[in-house]
Amino acid sequence: MSTLAPPSSPRRLGKSDLSVGPIAYGCWRFAGSDLAASRAKIETALDLGMTLIDTADIYGCDTGHGVGAAESLLGEVLADAPALRGRMVLASKAGIVLGTPYDSSAAHLREACNASLRRLRTDTIDLYQIHRPDPLAHPAEVAATLAELRQAGKIREVGVSNHTTAQFDALQTHLPFAIATHQPELSALRLDPLWDGVLDQCLRTGATPLAWSPLAGGRLSLAPDEARRSPEGARLTGLLEALDGLARAHGVARSAVALAFLMVHPAGVIPIVGSQRLERIRECAEAMRVELTRSEWYDLVEASLGESLP
Ligand SMILES: NC(=O)c1ccc[n+]([C@@H]2O[C@H](COP(=O)([O-])OP(=O)(O)OC[C@H]3O[C@@H](n4cnc5c(N)ncnc54)[C@H](OP(=O)(O)O)[C@@H]3O)[C@@H](O)[C@H]2O)c1
């Protein structure tokens, strides 16, 4: 039986001229005061071909360091090792405001972009994403602001995150260039983009899907007894057993199989891994050499759904 292989070579981000590796590295949990340790995480990711580095202005809040902290830390790493900037496609996001909670108005996006550039200590953000849709912002206004930032050279490409297909279309209608990326939550445990049209929209438009929390934020790494006690209970336990069986067969970590499961989708899903441990980041990179058969892929889908497909 033929196998489905994850793409391993660099490929274009959407229809842009940017070239990225098949796995990305995310900075949601990127925190701390040890600059050498922070630099090692970014260098390890880049060395493994995880060349898209994803952050956001809001990252730092969930680690107790406050708005902008993750970007500032990445900026410190880039100041410490300036050559790293040229090795990465730097992605950030705006649009979440603590206490509001969403603001994609022209005034806010302009201000947020300038603040991100300062914190990241860079002249341009390669991929600028609207973090969550703001129903109060007319898509024409959002598009005009993004086009203005792009024209000014402050950003190179544009993406969206947590957008429905209709919200993606509404923004695209007003943009004079193609949206490069769609960033939904997507993992072997959260399969919604497979059925809600997001991956189909990527196939249709050429946008690259970036999967956030591709290991379900660590839930796909739980031990069996922890999984049984989790809210997903039997469904998660069954999924982990299926992943472990394939991990043994392929001689890789469970995480690598879970990522390969996403990467073999024809839309060219790029999972954004978020581990802060070098050894785990390396294990994730093993996904690039995992090939799955069609029936193995569907076994994982059925395990995730907790039922057989019709
Ligand atoms: N657009 C959005 O709304 C949105 C939302 C959330 C995330 N994101 C993006 O997605 C990225 C990844 O999210 P995530 O951190 O939730 O991703 P993830 O890769 O699904 O989960 C990473 C978490 O799992 C833990 N983990 C436990 N065992 C692991 C193993 N064997 N291998 C790897 N990780 C293991 C990690 O802990 P250790 O660090 O201890 O390894 C870490 O806490 C973020 O950094 C961000 O860029 C975007």
PDB file of C-alpha atoms in Angstrom, residues 25-304:
ATOM      1  CA  TYR A  25       8.056  26.757  16.345  1.00  0.00           C
ATOM      2  CA  GLY A  26       5.686  28.748  18.565  1.00  0.00           C
ATOM      3  CA  CYS A  27       6.434  31.196  21.365  1.00  0.00           C
ATOM      4  CA  TRP A  28       3.196  31.212  23.350  1.00  0.00           C
ATOM      5  CA  ARG A  29       5.008  29.582  26.287  1.00  0.00           C
ATOM      6  CA  PHE A  30       8.364  31.267  25.553  1.00  0.00           C
ATOM      7  CA  ALA A  31       9.339  32.956  28.815  1.00  0.00           C
ATOM      8  CA  GLY A  32      12.029  33.309  31.426  1.00  0.00           C
ATOM      9  CA  SER A  33      15.078  35.375  32.225  1.00  0.00           C
ATOM     10  CA  ASP A  34      17.774  32.972  31.017  1.00  0.00           C
ATOM     11  CA  LEU A  35      18.779  34.469  27.668  1.00  0.00           C
ATOM     12  CA  ALA A  36      21.127  31.607  26.769  1.00  0.00           C
ATOM     13  CA  ALA A  37      18.373  29.042  27.369  1.00  0.00           C
ATOM     14  CA  SER A  38      15.890  31.081  25.323  1.00  0.00           C
ATOM     15  CA  ARG A  39      18.377  31.451  22.491  1.00  0.00           C
ATOM     16  CA  ALA A  40      19.020  27.678  22.569  1.00  0.00           C
ATOM     17  CA  LYS A  41      15.307  26.991  21.951  1.00  0.00           C
ATOM     18  CA  ILE A  42      15.209  29.239  18.891  1.00  0.00           C
ATOM     19  CA  GLU A  43      18.519  27.910  17.564  1.00  0.00           C
ATOM     20  CA  THR A  44      17.435  24.311  18.089  1.00  0.00           C
ATOM     21  CA  ALA A  45      14.185  24.922  16.229  1.00  0.00           C
ATOM     22  CA  LEU A  46      15.954  26.653  13.327  1.00  0.00           C
ATOM     23  CA  ASP A  47      18.645  23.965  13.149  1.00  0.00           C
ATOM     24  CA  LEU A  48      15.870  21.372  12.814  1.00  0.00           C
ATOM     25  CA  GLY A  49      14.264  23.252   9.918  1.00  0.00           C
ATOM     26  CA  MET A  50      11.473  24.851  11.957  1.00  0.00           C
ATOM     27  CA  THR A  51      12.043  28.166  10.239  1.00  0.00           C
ATOM     28  CA  LEU A  52       8.681  29.820  10.842  1.00  0.00           C
ATOM     29  CA  ILE A  53       8.795  31.299  14.349  1.00  0.00           C
ATOM     30  CA  ASP A  54       5.304  32.220  15.542  1.00  0.00           C
ATOM     31  CA  THR A  55       4.635  34.720  18.303  1.00  0.00           C
ATOM     32  CA  ALA A  56       2.002  37.342  19.212  1.00  0.00           C
ATOM     33  CA  ASP A  57       1.849  40.658  21.041  1.00  0.00           C
ATOM     34  CA  ILE A  58      -0.345  39.125  23.730  1.00  0.00           C
ATOM     35  CA  TYR A  59       2.014  36.194  24.514  1.00  0.00           C
ATOM     36  CA  GLY A  60       3.448  36.508  27.968  1.00  0.00           C
ATOM     37  CA  CYS A  61       0.118  37.055  29.687  1.00  0.00           C
ATOM     38  CA  ASP A  62      -0.475  33.341  30.202  1.00  0.00           C
ATOM     39  CA  THR A  63       3.034  32.830  31.598  1.00  0.00           C
ATOM     40  CA  GLY A  64       2.571  35.668  34.078  1.00  0.00           C
ATOM     41  CA  HIS A  65       5.013  38.012  32.353  1.00  0.00           C
ATOM     42  CA  GLY A  66       2.481  40.363  30.767  1.00  0.00           C
ATOM     43  CA  VAL A  67       1.592  41.637  27.306  1.00  0.00           C
ATOM     44  CA  GLY A  68       4.575  41.767  24.970  1.00  0.00           C
ATOM     45  CA  ALA A  69       6.862  39.640  27.125  1.00  0.00           C
ATOM     46  CA  ALA A  70       7.314  36.791  24.632  1.00  0.00           C
ATOM     47  CA  GLU A  71       8.036  39.233  21.795  1.00  0.00           C
ATOM     48  CA  SER A  72      10.472  41.130  24.002  1.00  0.00           C
ATOM     49  CA  LEU A  73      12.303  37.922  24.888  1.00  0.00           C
ATOM     50  CA  LEU A  74      12.525  36.977  21.220  1.00  0.00           C
ATOM     51  CA  GLY A  75      13.786  40.506  20.527  1.00  0.00           C
ATOM     52  CA  GLU A  76      16.513  40.005  23.145  1.00  0.00           C
ATOM     53  CA  VAL A  77      17.513  36.743  21.482  1.00  0.00           C
ATOM     54  CA  LEU A  78      17.698  38.516  18.121  1.00  0.00           C
ATOM     55  CA  ALA A  79      19.787  41.323  19.605  1.00  0.00           C
ATOM     56  CA  ASP A  80      22.108  38.719  21.133  1.00  0.00           C
ATOM     57  CA  ALA A  81      22.418  36.746  17.890  1.00  0.00           C
ATOM     58  CA  PRO A  82      21.413  39.028  14.973  1.00  0.00           C
ATOM     59  CA  ALA A  83      22.196  36.381  12.340  1.00  0.00           C
ATOM     60  CA  LEU A  84      19.191  34.358  13.546  1.00  0.00           C
ATOM     61  CA  ARG A  85      16.807  36.942  12.088  1.00  0.00           C
ATOM     62  CA  GLY A  86      17.853  36.053   8.540  1.00  0.00           C
ATOM     63  CA  ARG A  87      17.297  32.350   9.203  1.00  0.00           C
ATOM     64  CA  MET A  88      13.658  32.713  10.267  1.00  0.00           C
ATOM     65  CA  VAL A  89      10.309  33.737   8.882  1.00  0.00           C
ATOM     66  CA  LEU A  90       9.089  35.861  11.759  1.00  0.00           C
ATOM     67  CA  ALA A  91       5.349  35.687  12.400  1.00  0.00           C
ATOM     68  CA  SER A  92       3.395  37.699  14.938  1.00  0.00           C
ATOM     69  CA  LYS A  93      -0.232  38.570  15.656  1.00  0.00           C
ATOM     70  CA  ALA A  94      -2.384  41.392  16.902  1.00  0.00           C
ATOM     71  CA  GLY A  95      -6.045  41.937  17.679  1.00  0.00           C
ATOM     72  CA  ILE A  96      -6.435  40.558  21.207  1.00  0.00           C
ATOM     73  CA  VAL A  97      -6.568  43.247  23.879  1.00  0.00           C
ATOM     74  CA  LEU A  98      -6.828  42.254  27.532  1.00  0.00           C
ATOM     75  CA  GLY A  99     -10.150  43.360  28.972  1.00  0.00           C
ATOM     76  CA  THR A 100     -11.703  44.339  25.602  1.00  0.00           C
ATOM     77  CA  PRO A 101     -11.160  41.549  24.302  1.00  0.00           C
ATOM     78  CA  TYR A 102     -10.751  42.081  20.518  1.00  0.00           C
ATOM     79  CA  ASP A 103      -9.728  45.155  18.532  1.00  0.00           C
ATOM     80  CA  SER A 104      -8.811  45.119  14.850  1.00  0.00           C
ATOM     81  CA  SER A 105      -9.543  48.809  14.285  1.00  0.00           C
ATOM     82  CA  ALA A 106      -7.087  50.749  12.143  1.00  0.00           C
ATOM     83  CA  ALA A 107      -5.821  52.747  15.106  1.00  0.00           C
ATOM     84  CA  HIS A 108      -5.168  49.655  17.190  1.00  0.00           C
ATOM     85  CA  LEU A 109      -3.495  47.613  14.452  1.00  0.00           C
ATOM     86  CA  ARG A 110      -1.173  50.514  13.547  1.00  0.00           C
ATOM     87  CA  GLU A 111      -0.181  50.988  17.169  1.00  0.00           C
ATOM     88  CA  ALA A 112       0.151  47.243  17.845  1.00  0.00           C
ATOM     89  CA  CYS A 113       2.345  46.705  14.797  1.00  0.00           C
ATOM     90  CA  ASN A 114       4.727  49.505  15.798  1.00  0.00           C
ATOM     91  CA  ALA A 115       4.920  48.110  19.333  1.00  0.00           C
ATOM     92  CA  SER A 116       5.662  44.581  18.054  1.00  0.00           C
ATOM     93  CA  LEU A 117       8.406  45.889  15.755  1.00  0.00           C
ATOM     94  CA  ARG A 118      10.022  47.696  18.686  1.00  0.00           C
ATOM     95  CA  ARG A 119       9.847  44.672  20.988  1.00  0.00           C
ATOM     96  CA  LEU A 120      11.085  42.273  18.308  1.00  0.00           C
ATOM     97  CA  ARG A 121      13.875  44.716  17.373  1.00  0.00           C
ATOM     98  CA  THR A 122      13.246  44.216  13.697  1.00  0.00           C
ATOM     99  CA  ASP A 123      12.284  46.423  10.747  1.00  0.00           C
ATOM    100  CA  THR A 124       9.646  44.104   9.367  1.00  0.00           C
ATOM    101  CA  ILE A 125       7.381  41.264  10.468  1.00  0.00           C
ATOM    102  CA  ASP A 126       7.302  38.595   7.776  1.00  0.00           C
ATOM    103  CA  LEU A 127       3.806  37.319   8.572  1.00  0.00           C
ATOM    104  CA  TYR A 128       1.313  39.519  10.425  1.00  0.00           C
ATOM    105  CA  GLN A 129      -1.812  37.716  11.576  1.00  0.00           C
ATOM    106  CA  ILE A 130      -5.138  38.908  12.907  1.00  0.00           C
ATOM    107  CA  HIS A 131      -5.211  36.829  16.090  1.00  0.00           C
ATOM    108  CA  ARG A 132      -8.990  36.577  16.483  1.00  0.00           C
ATOM    109  CA  PRO A 133     -11.777  38.089  14.410  1.00  0.00           C
ATOM    110  CA  ASP A 134     -13.247  41.356  15.715  1.00  0.00           C
ATOM    111  CA  PRO A 135     -16.905  41.563  14.585  1.00  0.00           C
ATOM    112  CA  LEU A 136     -16.845  45.318  15.242  1.00  0.00           C
ATOM    113  CA  ALA A 137     -14.099  45.920  12.691  1.00  0.00           C
ATOM    114  CA  HIS A 138     -15.319  46.155   9.107  1.00  0.00           C
ATOM    115  CA  PRO A 139     -13.203  43.792   6.975  1.00  0.00           C
ATOM    116  CA  ALA A 140     -12.615  46.658   4.527  1.00  0.00           C
ATOM    117  CA  GLU A 141     -11.012  48.690   7.340  1.00  0.00           C
ATOM    118  CA  VAL A 142      -8.902  45.735   8.495  1.00  0.00           C
ATOM    119  CA  ALA A 143      -7.794  45.066   4.915  1.00  0.00           C
ATOM    120  CA  ALA A 144      -6.938  48.723   4.270  1.00  0.00           C
ATOM    121  CA  THR A 145      -4.843  48.857   7.435  1.00  0.00           C
ATOM    122  CA  LEU A 146      -2.990  45.651   6.602  1.00  0.00           C
ATOM    123  CA  ALA A 147      -2.360  46.906   3.063  1.00  0.00           C
ATOM    124  CA  GLU A 148      -1.053  50.192   4.475  1.00  0.00           C
ATOM    125  CA  LEU A 149       1.323  48.370   6.880  1.00  0.00           C
ATOM    126  CA  ARG A 150       2.521  46.201   4.011  1.00  0.00           C
ATOM    127  CA  GLN A 151       3.012  49.210   1.737  1.00  0.00           C
ATOM    128  CA  ALA A 152       5.087  50.830   4.486  1.00  0.00           C
ATOM    129  CA  GLY A 153       7.290  47.715   4.653  1.00  0.00           C
ATOM    130  CA  LYS A 154       6.365  47.032   8.277  1.00  0.00           C
ATOM    131  CA  ILE A 155       4.890  43.641   7.382  1.00  0.00           C
ATOM    132  CA  ARG A 156       5.445  41.371   4.400  1.00  0.00           C
ATOM    133  CA  GLU A 157       2.506  38.959   4.354  1.00  0.00           C
ATOM    134  CA  VAL A 158      -0.835  38.652   6.094  1.00  0.00           C
ATOM    135  CA  GLY A 159      -2.547  35.755   7.839  1.00  0.00           C
ATOM    136  CA  VAL A 160      -5.603  35.084   9.964  1.00  0.00           C
ATOM    137  CA  SER A 161      -6.119  32.964  13.048  1.00  0.00           C
ATOM    138  CA  ASN A 162      -9.300  31.504  14.554  1.00  0.00           C
ATOM    139  CA  HIS A 163     -11.287  32.817  11.583  1.00  0.00           C
ATOM    140  CA  THR A 164     -14.207  31.029  10.016  1.00  0.00           C
ATOM    141  CA  THR A 165     -14.114  30.483   6.267  1.00  0.00           C
ATOM    142  CA  ALA A 166     -16.637  33.306   5.824  1.00  0.00           C
ATOM    143  CA  GLN A 167     -14.481  35.687   7.872  1.00  0.00           C
ATOM    144  CA  PHE A 168     -11.444  34.713   5.793  1.00  0.00           C
ATOM    145  CA  ASP A 169     -13.427  35.409   2.599  1.00  0.00           C
ATOM    146  CA  ALA A 170     -14.727  38.747   3.878  1.00  0.00           C
ATOM    147  CA  LEU A 171     -11.196  39.977   4.570  1.00  0.00           C
ATOM    148  CA  GLN A 172      -9.825  38.541   1.331  1.00  0.00           C
ATOM    149  CA  THR A 173     -12.477  40.346  -0.708  1.00  0.00           C
ATOM    150  CA  HIS A 174     -11.045  43.700   0.378  1.00  0.00           C
ATOM    151  CA  LEU A 175      -7.325  42.837   0.199  1.00  0.00           C
ATOM    152  CA  PRO A 176      -5.271  43.571  -2.921  1.00  0.00           C
ATOM    153  CA  PHE A 177      -3.094  40.475  -2.251  1.00  0.00           C
ATOM    154  CA  ALA A 178      -3.685  36.892  -1.104  1.00  0.00           C
ATOM    155  CA  ILE A 179      -3.977  35.954   2.552  1.00  0.00           C
ATOM    156  CA  ALA A 180      -0.962  33.693   3.118  1.00  0.00           C
ATOM    157  CA  THR A 181      -2.045  31.659   6.140  1.00  0.00           C
ATOM    158  CA  HIS A 182      -5.034  30.356   8.127  1.00  0.00           C
ATOM    159  CA  GLN A 183      -4.222  29.426  11.746  1.00  0.00           C
ATOM    160  CA  PRO A 184      -6.888  27.255  13.426  1.00  0.00           C
ATOM    161  CA  GLU A 185      -6.557  25.014  16.450  1.00  0.00           C
ATOM    162  CA  LEU A 186      -5.856  21.609  14.930  1.00  0.00           C
ATOM    163  CA  SER A 187      -4.536  18.372  16.368  1.00  0.00           C
ATOM    164  CA  ALA A 188      -5.324  14.676  16.310  1.00  0.00           C
ATOM    165  CA  LEU A 189      -7.641  15.478  19.233  1.00  0.00           C
ATOM    166  CA  ARG A 190      -9.246  18.578  17.655  1.00  0.00           C
ATOM    167  CA  LEU A 191     -10.182  17.748  14.086  1.00  0.00           C
ATOM    168  CA  ASP A 192     -12.698  20.540  13.397  1.00  0.00           C
ATOM    169  CA  PRO A 193     -10.753  22.160  10.496  1.00  0.00           C
ATOM    170  CA  LEU A 194     -11.032  18.856   8.662  1.00  0.00           C
ATOM    171  CA  TRP A 195     -14.810  19.210   8.522  1.00  0.00           C
ATOM    172  CA  ASP A 196     -15.584  22.947   8.959  1.00  0.00           C
ATOM    173  CA  GLY A 197     -14.151  24.004   5.614  1.00  0.00           C
ATOM    174  CA  VAL A 198     -10.934  25.660   6.807  1.00  0.00           C
ATOM    175  CA  LEU A 199      -8.604  23.092   5.224  1.00  0.00           C
ATOM    176  CA  ASP A 200     -10.773  23.007   2.080  1.00  0.00           C
ATOM    177  CA  GLN A 201     -10.455  26.786   1.876  1.00  0.00           C
ATOM    178  CA  CYS A 202      -6.671  26.431   2.113  1.00  0.00           C
ATOM    179  CA  LEU A 203      -6.747  23.888  -0.710  1.00  0.00           C
ATOM    180  CA  ARG A 204      -8.871  26.257  -2.794  1.00  0.00           C
ATOM    181  CA  THR A 205      -6.963  29.492  -2.136  1.00  0.00           C
ATOM    182  CA  GLY A 206      -3.423  28.204  -1.634  1.00  0.00           C
ATOM    183  CA  ALA A 207      -3.234  29.630   1.902  1.00  0.00           C
ATOM    184  CA  THR A 208      -0.997  27.597   4.207  1.00  0.00           C
ATOM    185  CA  PRO A 209      -2.735  26.116   7.255  1.00  0.00           C
ATOM    186  CA  LEU A 210      -0.753  26.631  10.475  1.00  0.00           C
ATOM    187  CA  ALA A 211      -1.981  24.277  13.211  1.00  0.00           C
ATOM    188  CA  TRP A 212      -1.954  25.751  16.714  1.00  0.00           C
ATOM    189  CA  SER A 213      -1.561  23.460  19.735  1.00  0.00           C
ATOM    190  CA  PRO A 214      -0.864  20.504  17.411  1.00  0.00           C
ATOM    191  CA  LEU A 215      -0.223  18.270  20.431  1.00  0.00           C
ATOM    192  CA  ALA A 216      -3.439  19.551  22.032  1.00  0.00           C
ATOM    193  CA  GLY A 217      -1.390  21.706  24.362  1.00  0.00           C
ATOM    194  CA  GLY A 218       0.256  18.627  25.896  1.00  0.00           C
ATOM    195  CA  ARG A 219      -2.852  16.453  26.251  1.00  0.00           C
ATOM    196  CA  LEU A 220      -1.522  14.155  23.530  1.00  0.00           C
ATOM    197  CA  SER A 221       1.466  13.508  25.789  1.00  0.00           C
ATOM    198  CA  LEU A 222      -0.487  12.334  28.812  1.00  0.00           C
ATOM    199  CA  ALA A 223       0.184   8.958  30.404  1.00  0.00           C
ATOM    200  CA  PRO A 224      -2.693   6.446  30.000  1.00  0.00           C
ATOM    201  CA  ASP A 225      -4.023   6.851  33.557  1.00  0.00           C
ATOM    202  CA  GLU A 226      -3.943  10.654  33.254  1.00  0.00           C
ATOM    203  CA  ALA A 227      -5.767  10.421  29.926  1.00  0.00           C
ATOM    204  CA  ARG A 228      -8.472   8.198  31.440  1.00  0.00           C
ATOM    205  CA  ARG A 229      -9.090  10.790  34.172  1.00  0.00           C
ATOM    206  CA  SER A 230      -9.165  13.705  31.674  1.00  0.00           C
ATOM    207  CA  PRO A 231     -12.425  15.249  30.348  1.00  0.00           C
ATOM    208  CA  GLU A 232     -11.850  13.441  27.019  1.00  0.00           C
ATOM    209  CA  GLY A 233     -11.554  10.117  28.936  1.00  0.00           C
ATOM    210  CA  ALA A 234     -12.042   7.057  26.761  1.00  0.00           C
ATOM    211  CA  ARG A 235     -11.746   8.971  23.493  1.00  0.00           C
ATOM    212  CA  LEU A 236      -8.309  10.363  24.411  1.00  0.00           C
ATOM    213  CA  THR A 237      -7.164   7.024  25.817  1.00  0.00           C
ATOM    214  CA  GLY A 238      -8.087   5.271  22.580  1.00  0.00           C
ATOM    215  CA  LEU A 239      -6.341   7.922  20.517  1.00  0.00           C
ATOM    216  CA  LEU A 240      -3.157   7.689  22.587  1.00  0.00           C
ATOM    217  CA  GLU A 241      -3.143   3.885  22.232  1.00  0.00           C
ATOM    218  CA  ALA A 242      -3.441   4.252  18.452  1.00  0.00           C
ATOM    219  CA  LEU A 243      -0.636   6.864  18.384  1.00  0.00           C
ATOM    220  CA  ASP A 244       1.580   4.684  20.590  1.00  0.00           C
ATOM    221  CA  GLY A 245       1.102   1.675  18.314  1.00  0.00           C
ATOM    222  CA  LEU A 246       2.280   3.697  15.320  1.00  0.00           C
ATOM    223  CA  ALA A 247       5.103   5.310  17.322  1.00  0.00           C
ATOM    224  CA  ARG A 248       6.436   1.838  18.215  1.00  0.00           C
ATOM    225  CA  ALA A 249       6.139   0.683  14.613  1.00  0.00           C
ATOM    226  CA  HIS A 250       8.027   3.723  13.313  1.00  0.00           C
ATOM    227  CA  GLY A 251      10.535   3.942  16.171  1.00  0.00           C
ATOM    228  CA  VAL A 252       9.692   7.562  16.942  1.00  0.00           C
ATOM    229  CA  ALA A 253       8.076   9.510  19.770  1.00  0.00           C
ATOM    230  CA  ARG A 254       4.295   9.638  20.038  1.00  0.00           C
ATOM    231  CA  SER A 255       4.489  13.384  19.351  1.00  0.00           C
ATOM    232  CA  ALA A 256       6.155  12.745  15.990  1.00  0.00           C
ATOM    233  CA  VAL A 257       3.275  10.524  14.840  1.00  0.00           C
ATOM    234  CA  ALA A 258       0.723  13.078  16.040  1.00  0.00           C
ATOM    235  CA  LEU A 259       2.435  15.798  14.006  1.00  0.00           C
ATOM    236  CA  ALA A 260       2.920  13.598  10.923  1.00  0.00           C
ATOM    237  CA  PHE A 261      -0.818  12.861  11.036  1.00  0.00           C
ATOM    238  CA  LEU A 262      -1.414  16.588  10.416  1.00  0.00           C
ATOM    239  CA  MET A 263       1.428  17.105   7.960  1.00  0.00           C
ATOM    240  CA  VAL A 264       0.326  14.480   5.433  1.00  0.00           C
ATOM    241  CA  HIS A 265      -2.934  16.317   4.744  1.00  0.00           C
ATOM    242  CA  PRO A 266      -2.854  17.629   1.154  1.00  0.00           C
ATOM    243  CA  ALA A 267      -3.398  21.228   2.309  1.00  0.00           C
ATOM    244  CA  GLY A 268       0.202  21.164   3.579  1.00  0.00           C
ATOM    245  CA  VAL A 269      -0.498  21.695   7.270  1.00  0.00           C
ATOM    246  CA  ILE A 270       2.415  23.205   9.202  1.00  0.00           C
ATOM    247  CA  PRO A 271       2.114  22.318  12.893  1.00  0.00           C
ATOM    248  CA  ILE A 272       3.406  24.943  15.351  1.00  0.00           C
ATOM    249  CA  VAL A 273       5.084  23.054  18.167  1.00  0.00           C
ATOM    250  CA  GLY A 274       5.295  24.762  21.520  1.00  0.00           C
ATOM    251  CA  SER A 275       7.572  22.705  23.790  1.00  0.00           C
ATOM    252  CA  GLN A 276      10.137  24.584  25.845  1.00  0.00           C
ATOM    253  CA  ARG A 277      12.357  21.510  26.170  1.00  0.00           C
ATOM    254  CA  LEU A 278      15.096  20.973  23.599  1.00  0.00           C
ATOM    255  CA  GLU A 279      14.812  17.176  23.673  1.00  0.00           C
ATOM    256  CA  ARG A 280      11.076  17.332  22.976  1.00  0.00           C
ATOM    257  CA  ILE A 281      11.562  19.845  20.159  1.00  0.00           C
ATOM    258  CA  ARG A 282      14.001  17.358  18.600  1.00  0.00           C
ATOM    259  CA  GLU A 283      11.507  14.495  19.001  1.00  0.00           C
ATOM    260  CA  CYS A 284       8.866  16.592  17.234  1.00  0.00           C
ATOM    261  CA  ALA A 285      11.202  17.052  14.252  1.00  0.00           C
ATOM    262  CA  GLU A 286      11.180  13.257  13.764  1.00  0.00           C
ATOM    263  CA  ALA A 287       7.700  13.754  12.303  1.00  0.00           C
ATOM    264  CA  MET A 288       9.388  14.726   9.044  1.00  0.00           C
ATOM    265  CA  ARG A 289      10.383  11.086   8.480  1.00  0.00           C
ATOM    266  CA  VAL A 290       7.115   9.376   9.468  1.00  0.00           C
ATOM    267  CA  GLU A 291       5.064   7.985   6.594  1.00  0.00           C
ATOM    268  CA  LEU A 292       1.547   6.759   7.288  1.00  0.00           C
ATOM    269  CA  THR A 293      -0.648   4.501   5.239  1.00  0.00           C
ATOM    270  CA  ARG A 294      -4.099   5.731   4.340  1.00  0.00           C
ATOM    271  CA  SER A 295      -5.680   3.194   6.707  1.00  0.00           C
ATOM    272  CA  GLU A 296      -3.338   4.191   9.567  1.00  0.00           C
ATOM    273  CA  TRP A 297      -4.412   7.817   9.034  1.00  0.00           C
ATOM    274  CA  TYR A 298      -8.090   6.880   9.127  1.00  0.00           C
ATOM    275  CA  ASP A 299      -7.478   4.697  12.221  1.00  0.00           C
ATOM    276  CA  LEU A 300      -6.306   7.857  13.992  1.00  0.00           C
ATOM    277  CA  VAL A 301      -9.325   9.812  12.778  1.00  0.00           C
ATOM    278  CA  GLU A 302     -11.676   7.118  14.052  1.00  0.00           C
ATOM    279  CA  ALA A 303      -9.838   6.877  17.364  1.00  0.00           C
ATOM    280  CA  SER A 304     -10.116  10.648  17.718  1.00  0.00           C
TER     281      SER A 304
END
